[in-house]
mmCIF file of C-alpha atoms in Angstrom:
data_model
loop_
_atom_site.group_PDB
_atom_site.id
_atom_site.type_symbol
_atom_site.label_atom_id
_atom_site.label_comp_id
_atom_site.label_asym_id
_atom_site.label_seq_id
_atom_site.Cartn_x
_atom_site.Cartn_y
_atom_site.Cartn_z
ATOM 1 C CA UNK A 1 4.188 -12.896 11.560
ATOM 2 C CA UNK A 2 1.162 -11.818 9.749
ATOM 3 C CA UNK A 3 1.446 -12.775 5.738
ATOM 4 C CA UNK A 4 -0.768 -12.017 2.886
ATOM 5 C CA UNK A 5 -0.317 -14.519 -0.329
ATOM 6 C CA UNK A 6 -1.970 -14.058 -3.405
ATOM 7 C CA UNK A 7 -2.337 -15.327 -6.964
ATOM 8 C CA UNK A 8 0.390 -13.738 -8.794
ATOM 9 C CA UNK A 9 -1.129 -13.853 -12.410
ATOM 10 C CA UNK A 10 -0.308 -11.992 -14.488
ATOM 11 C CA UNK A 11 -3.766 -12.662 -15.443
ATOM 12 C CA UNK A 12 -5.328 -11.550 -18.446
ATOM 13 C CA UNK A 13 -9.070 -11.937 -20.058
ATOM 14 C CA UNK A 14 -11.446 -10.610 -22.619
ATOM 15 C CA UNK A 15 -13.563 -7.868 -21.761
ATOM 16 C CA UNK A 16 -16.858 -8.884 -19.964
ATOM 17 C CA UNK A 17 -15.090 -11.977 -18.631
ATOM 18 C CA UNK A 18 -15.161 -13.078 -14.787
ATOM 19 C CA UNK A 19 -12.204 -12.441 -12.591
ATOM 20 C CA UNK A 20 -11.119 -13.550 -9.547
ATOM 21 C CA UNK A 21 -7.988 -12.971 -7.772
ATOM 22 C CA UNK A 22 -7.429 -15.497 -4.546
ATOM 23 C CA UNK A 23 -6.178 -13.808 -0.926
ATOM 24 C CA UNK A 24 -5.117 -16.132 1.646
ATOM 25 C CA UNK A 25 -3.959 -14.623 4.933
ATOM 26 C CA UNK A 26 -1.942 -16.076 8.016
ATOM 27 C CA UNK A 27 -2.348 -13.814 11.278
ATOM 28 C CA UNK A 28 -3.269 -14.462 14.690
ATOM 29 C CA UNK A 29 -6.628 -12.645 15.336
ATOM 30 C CA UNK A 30 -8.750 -10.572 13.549
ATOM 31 C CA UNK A 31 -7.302 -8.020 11.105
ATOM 32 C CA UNK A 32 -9.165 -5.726 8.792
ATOM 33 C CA UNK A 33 -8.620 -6.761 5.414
ATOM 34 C CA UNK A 34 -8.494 -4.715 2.035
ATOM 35 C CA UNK A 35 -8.104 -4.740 -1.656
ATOM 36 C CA UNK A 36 -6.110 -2.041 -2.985
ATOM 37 C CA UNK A 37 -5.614 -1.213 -6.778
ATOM 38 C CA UNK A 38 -2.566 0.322 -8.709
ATOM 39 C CA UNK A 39 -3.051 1.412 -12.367
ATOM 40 C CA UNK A 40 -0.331 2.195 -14.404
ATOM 41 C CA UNK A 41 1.732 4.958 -13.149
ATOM 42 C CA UNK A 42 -0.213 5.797 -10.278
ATOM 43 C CA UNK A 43 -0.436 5.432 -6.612
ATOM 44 C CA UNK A 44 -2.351 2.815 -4.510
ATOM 45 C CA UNK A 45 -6.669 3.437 -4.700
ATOM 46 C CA UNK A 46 -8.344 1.114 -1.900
ATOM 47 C CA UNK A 47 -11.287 -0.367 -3.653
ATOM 48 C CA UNK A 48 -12.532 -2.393 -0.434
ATOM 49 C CA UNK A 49 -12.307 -3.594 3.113
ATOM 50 C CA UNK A 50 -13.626 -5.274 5.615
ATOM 51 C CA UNK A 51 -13.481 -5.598 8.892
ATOM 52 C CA UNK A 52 -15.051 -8.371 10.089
ATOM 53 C CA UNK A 53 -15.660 -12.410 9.457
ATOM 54 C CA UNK A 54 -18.270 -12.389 7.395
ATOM 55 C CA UNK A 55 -18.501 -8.715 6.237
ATOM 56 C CA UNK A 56 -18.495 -8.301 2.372
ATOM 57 C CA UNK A 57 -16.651 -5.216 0.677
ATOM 58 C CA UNK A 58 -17.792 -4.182 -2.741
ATOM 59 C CA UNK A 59 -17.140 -1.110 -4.737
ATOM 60 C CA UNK A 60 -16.979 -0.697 -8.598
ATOM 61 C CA UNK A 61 -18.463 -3.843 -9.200
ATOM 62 C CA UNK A 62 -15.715 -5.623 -7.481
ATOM 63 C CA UNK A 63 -16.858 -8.254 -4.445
ATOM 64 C CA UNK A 64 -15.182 -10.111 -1.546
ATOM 65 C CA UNK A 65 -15.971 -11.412 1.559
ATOM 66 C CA UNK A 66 -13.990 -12.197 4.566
ATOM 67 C CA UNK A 67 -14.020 -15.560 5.253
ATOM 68 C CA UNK A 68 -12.447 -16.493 8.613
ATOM 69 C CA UNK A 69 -12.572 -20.296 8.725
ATOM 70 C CA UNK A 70 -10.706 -20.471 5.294
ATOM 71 C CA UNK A 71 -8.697 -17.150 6.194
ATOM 72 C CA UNK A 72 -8.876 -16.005 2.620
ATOM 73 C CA UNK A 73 -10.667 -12.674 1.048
ATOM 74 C CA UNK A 74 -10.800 -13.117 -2.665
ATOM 75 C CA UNK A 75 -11.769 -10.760 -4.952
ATOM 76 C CA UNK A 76 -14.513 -10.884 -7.528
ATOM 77 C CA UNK A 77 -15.773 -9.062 -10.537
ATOM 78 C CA UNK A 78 -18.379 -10.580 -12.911
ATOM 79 C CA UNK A 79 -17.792 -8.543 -15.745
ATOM 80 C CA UNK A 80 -14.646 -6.636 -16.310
ATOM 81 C CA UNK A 81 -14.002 -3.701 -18.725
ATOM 82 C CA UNK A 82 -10.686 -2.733 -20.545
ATOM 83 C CA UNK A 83 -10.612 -0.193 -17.560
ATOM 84 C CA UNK A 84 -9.872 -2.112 -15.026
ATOM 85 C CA UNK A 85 -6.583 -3.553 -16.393
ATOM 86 C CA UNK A 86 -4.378 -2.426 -13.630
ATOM 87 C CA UNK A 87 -2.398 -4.173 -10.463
ATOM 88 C CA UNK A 88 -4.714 -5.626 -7.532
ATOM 89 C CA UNK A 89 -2.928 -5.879 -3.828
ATOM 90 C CA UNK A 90 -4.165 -7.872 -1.055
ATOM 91 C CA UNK A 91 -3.618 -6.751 2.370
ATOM 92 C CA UNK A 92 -4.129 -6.720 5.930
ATOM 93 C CA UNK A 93 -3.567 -4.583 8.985
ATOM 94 C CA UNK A 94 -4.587 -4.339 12.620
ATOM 95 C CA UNK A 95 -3.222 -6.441 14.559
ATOM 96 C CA UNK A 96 -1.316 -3.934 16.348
ATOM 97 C CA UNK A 97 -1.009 -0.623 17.881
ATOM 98 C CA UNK A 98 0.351 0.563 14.458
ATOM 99 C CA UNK A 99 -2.293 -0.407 11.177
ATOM 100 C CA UNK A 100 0.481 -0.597 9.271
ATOM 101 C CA UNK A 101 -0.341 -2.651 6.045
ATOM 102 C CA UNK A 102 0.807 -5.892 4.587
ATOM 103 C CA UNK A 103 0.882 -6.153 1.182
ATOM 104 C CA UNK A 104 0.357 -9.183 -0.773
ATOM 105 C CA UNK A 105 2.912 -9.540 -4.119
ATOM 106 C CA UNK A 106 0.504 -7.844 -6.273
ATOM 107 C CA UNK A 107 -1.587 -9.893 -9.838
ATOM 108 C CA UNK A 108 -1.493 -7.951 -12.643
ATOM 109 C CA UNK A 109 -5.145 -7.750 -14.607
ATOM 110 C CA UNK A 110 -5.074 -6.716 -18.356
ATOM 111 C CA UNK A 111 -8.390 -7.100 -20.049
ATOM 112 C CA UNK A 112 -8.600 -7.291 -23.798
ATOM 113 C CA UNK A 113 -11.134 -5.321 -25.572
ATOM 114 C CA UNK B 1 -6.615 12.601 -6.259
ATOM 115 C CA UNK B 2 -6.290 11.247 -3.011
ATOM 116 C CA UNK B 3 -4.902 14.395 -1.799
ATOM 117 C CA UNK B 4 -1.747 13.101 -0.104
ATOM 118 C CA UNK B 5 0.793 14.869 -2.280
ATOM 119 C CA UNK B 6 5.192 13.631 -2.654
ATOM 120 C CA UNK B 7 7.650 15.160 -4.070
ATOM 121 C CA UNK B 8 9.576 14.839 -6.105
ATOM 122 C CA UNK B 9 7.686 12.501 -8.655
ATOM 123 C CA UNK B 10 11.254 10.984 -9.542
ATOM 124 C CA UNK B 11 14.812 11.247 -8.868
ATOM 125 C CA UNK B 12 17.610 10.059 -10.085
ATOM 126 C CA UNK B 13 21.252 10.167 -7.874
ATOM 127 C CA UNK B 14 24.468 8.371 -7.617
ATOM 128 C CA UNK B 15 25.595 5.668 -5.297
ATOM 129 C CA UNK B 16 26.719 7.043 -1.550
ATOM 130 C CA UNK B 17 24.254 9.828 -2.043
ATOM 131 C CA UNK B 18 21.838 11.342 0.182
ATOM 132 C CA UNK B 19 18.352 12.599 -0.588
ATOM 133 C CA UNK B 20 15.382 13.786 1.054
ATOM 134 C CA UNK B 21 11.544 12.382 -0.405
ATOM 135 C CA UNK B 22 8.572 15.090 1.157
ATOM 136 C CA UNK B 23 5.266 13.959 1.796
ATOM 137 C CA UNK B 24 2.159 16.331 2.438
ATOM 138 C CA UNK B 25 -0.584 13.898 4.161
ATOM 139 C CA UNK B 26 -4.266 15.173 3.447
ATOM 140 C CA UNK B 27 -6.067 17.906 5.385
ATOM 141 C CA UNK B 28 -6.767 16.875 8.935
ATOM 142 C CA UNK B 29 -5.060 13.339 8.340
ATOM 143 C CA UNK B 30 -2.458 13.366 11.452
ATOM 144 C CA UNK B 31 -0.524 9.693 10.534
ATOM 145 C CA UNK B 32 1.432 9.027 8.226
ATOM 146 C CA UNK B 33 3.048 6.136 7.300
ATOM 147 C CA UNK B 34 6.032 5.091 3.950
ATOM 148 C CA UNK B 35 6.342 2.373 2.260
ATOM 149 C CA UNK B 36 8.553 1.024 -0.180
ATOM 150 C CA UNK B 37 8.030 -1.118 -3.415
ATOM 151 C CA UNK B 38 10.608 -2.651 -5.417
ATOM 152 C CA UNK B 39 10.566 -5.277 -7.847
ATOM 153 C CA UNK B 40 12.468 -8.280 -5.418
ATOM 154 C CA UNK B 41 10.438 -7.105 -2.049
ATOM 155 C CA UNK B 42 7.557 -5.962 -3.127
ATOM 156 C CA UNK B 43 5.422 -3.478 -1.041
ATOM 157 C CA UNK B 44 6.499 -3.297 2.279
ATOM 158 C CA UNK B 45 6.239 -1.326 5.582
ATOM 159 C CA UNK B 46 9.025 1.355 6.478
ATOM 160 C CA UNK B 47 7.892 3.555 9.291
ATOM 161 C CA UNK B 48 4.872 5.194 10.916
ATOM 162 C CA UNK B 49 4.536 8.809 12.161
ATOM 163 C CA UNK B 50 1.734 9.956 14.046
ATOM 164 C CA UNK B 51 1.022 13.704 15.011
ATOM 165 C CA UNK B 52 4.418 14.251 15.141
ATOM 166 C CA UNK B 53 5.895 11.448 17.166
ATOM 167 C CA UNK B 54 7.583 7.657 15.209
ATOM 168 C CA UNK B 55 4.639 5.206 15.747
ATOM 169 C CA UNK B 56 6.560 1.638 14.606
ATOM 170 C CA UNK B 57 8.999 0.846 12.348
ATOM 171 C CA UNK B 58 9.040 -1.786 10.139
ATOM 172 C CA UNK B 59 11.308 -3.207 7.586
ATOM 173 C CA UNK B 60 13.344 0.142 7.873
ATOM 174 C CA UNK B 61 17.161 0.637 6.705
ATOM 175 C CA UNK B 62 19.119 2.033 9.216
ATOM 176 C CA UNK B 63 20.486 4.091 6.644
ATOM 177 C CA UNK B 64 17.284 5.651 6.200
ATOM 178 C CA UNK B 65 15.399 7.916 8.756
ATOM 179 C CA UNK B 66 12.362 9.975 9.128
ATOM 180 C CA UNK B 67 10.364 12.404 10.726
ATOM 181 C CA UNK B 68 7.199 14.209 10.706
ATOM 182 C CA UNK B 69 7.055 18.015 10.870
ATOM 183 C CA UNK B 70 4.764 20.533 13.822
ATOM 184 C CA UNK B 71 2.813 21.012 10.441
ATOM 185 C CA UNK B 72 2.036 17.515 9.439
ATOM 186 C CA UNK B 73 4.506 17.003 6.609
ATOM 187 C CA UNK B 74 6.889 14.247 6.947
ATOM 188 C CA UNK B 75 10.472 13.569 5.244
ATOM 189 C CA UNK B 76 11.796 10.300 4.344
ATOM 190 C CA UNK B 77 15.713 10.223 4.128
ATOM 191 C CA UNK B 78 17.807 7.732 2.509
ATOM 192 C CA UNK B 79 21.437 8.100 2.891
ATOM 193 C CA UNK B 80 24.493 6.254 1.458
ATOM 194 C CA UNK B 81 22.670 5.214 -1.192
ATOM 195 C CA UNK B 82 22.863 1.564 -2.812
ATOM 196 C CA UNK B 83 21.825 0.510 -6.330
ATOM 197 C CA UNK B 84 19.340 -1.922 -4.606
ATOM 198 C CA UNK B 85 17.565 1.242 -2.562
ATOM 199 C CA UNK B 86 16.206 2.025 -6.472
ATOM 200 C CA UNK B 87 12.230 1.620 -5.774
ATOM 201 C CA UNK B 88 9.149 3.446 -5.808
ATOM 202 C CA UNK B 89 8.593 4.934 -2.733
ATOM 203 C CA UNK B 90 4.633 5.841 -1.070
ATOM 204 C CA UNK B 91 3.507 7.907 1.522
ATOM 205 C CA UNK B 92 0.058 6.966 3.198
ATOM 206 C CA UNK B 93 -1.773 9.158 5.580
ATOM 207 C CA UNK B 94 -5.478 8.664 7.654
ATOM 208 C CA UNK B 95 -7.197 10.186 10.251
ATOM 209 C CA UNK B 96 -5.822 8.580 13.186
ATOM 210 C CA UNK B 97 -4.695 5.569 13.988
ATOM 211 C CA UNK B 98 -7.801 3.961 12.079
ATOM 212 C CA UNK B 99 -6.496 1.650 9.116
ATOM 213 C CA UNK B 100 -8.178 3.309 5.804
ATOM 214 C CA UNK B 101 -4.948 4.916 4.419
ATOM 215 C CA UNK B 102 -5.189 7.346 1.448
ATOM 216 C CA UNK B 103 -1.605 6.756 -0.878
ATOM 217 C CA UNK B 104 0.138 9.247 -2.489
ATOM 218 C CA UNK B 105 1.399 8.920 -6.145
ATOM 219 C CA UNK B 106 5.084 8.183 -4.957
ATOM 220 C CA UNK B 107 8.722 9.169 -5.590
ATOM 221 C CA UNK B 108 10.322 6.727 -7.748
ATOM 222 C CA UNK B 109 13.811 6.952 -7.087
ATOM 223 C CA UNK B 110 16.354 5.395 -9.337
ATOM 224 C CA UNK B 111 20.275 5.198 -7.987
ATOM 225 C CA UNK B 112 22.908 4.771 -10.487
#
């Protein structure tokens, strides 16, 4: 069935540091493919998809691409604030009639001022 | 504010008991879909509703059930209640059956 594994962390860097956080997906076909962020005590925000091999998402200053022939769809930020300690998901969803999502296990950011 | 509104924001209950989680999906957003994140199984897939009728199920208890109201609003019940059914629980909704799905800020629900 379709998986989503990512780097667990929890990761944590200085502010202005790089991050990256590595998606690898196993599915048969194309699925879209998102980045969703938690911060504490709130729900799930998407910060990016996309849809396509190739396509890039970006939003916030966060980057990935969707890289078929290594199946993966990591995400990047060159220079991350105190603000965007929070949880990052990984996840991927139509290959079937219903879009559900599949979640990744979640890394956990916290940047240090 | 993603506009998908739950309630209640958390609840607490005994083992063997039954309650009912309520989520409002946004204007105009006719699917909705739950999903359930605990510490052991992380986020995963319960059970799609859309415009009223059950879409797929996923990794759904048959202990729990749910439906989705003429006005949009759908119910999540969990019945006979086990310590290992404490998790945070999220409502998505979206348009249609397109995948951008707007969360809600979920019912955490904690079973003694």
């Amino acid at each position: 069935g379709d998986s989503v594994t990512q780097m667990e962390g929890p990761v944590t860097l200085s502010e202005e540091a790089f991050l990256t956080i590595n998606c690898t997906y196993t599915a048969t076909g194309y699925p879209s493919l998102f980045w969703y962020v938690q911060y504490p005590g709130e729900g799930l925000q998407l910060l990016l998809k996309a849809t396509k091999a190739d396509d890039k998402g970006s939003n916030k200053g966060f980057e990935a691409t969707y890289r078929k022939e290594t199946t993966s769809f990591h995400l990047e930020k060159g220079s991350v604030q105190v603000s965007d300690s929070a949880v990052y998901f990984c996840a991927l969803s139509g290959l079937s009639n219903d879009y559900k999502l599949s979640f990744g296990a979640g890394t956990t950011v916290t940047v240090r001022a | 504010d993603s506009g998908v509104t739950q309630t209640p924001k958390h609840l607490i209950t005994a083992t063997g008991q039954r309650v009912t989680l309520r989520c409002s999906p946004r204007s105009g957003d006719l699917s909705v879909y739950w999903y359930q994140q605990s510490l052991d199984q992380g986020l995963q897939f319960l059970i799609q509703y859309y415009n009223g009728e059950e879409r797929a199920k996923g990794n759904i208890l048959e202990r729990f059930s749910a439906q989705q109201f003429p006005d949009l609003h759908s119910e999540l019940n969990l019945s006979s209640l086990e310590l290992g059914d404490s998790a945070l629980y999220f409502c998505a909704s979206s348009v249609t059956d397109n995948n951008e799905q707007f969360f809600g800020p979920g019912t955490r629900l904690t079973v003694l």
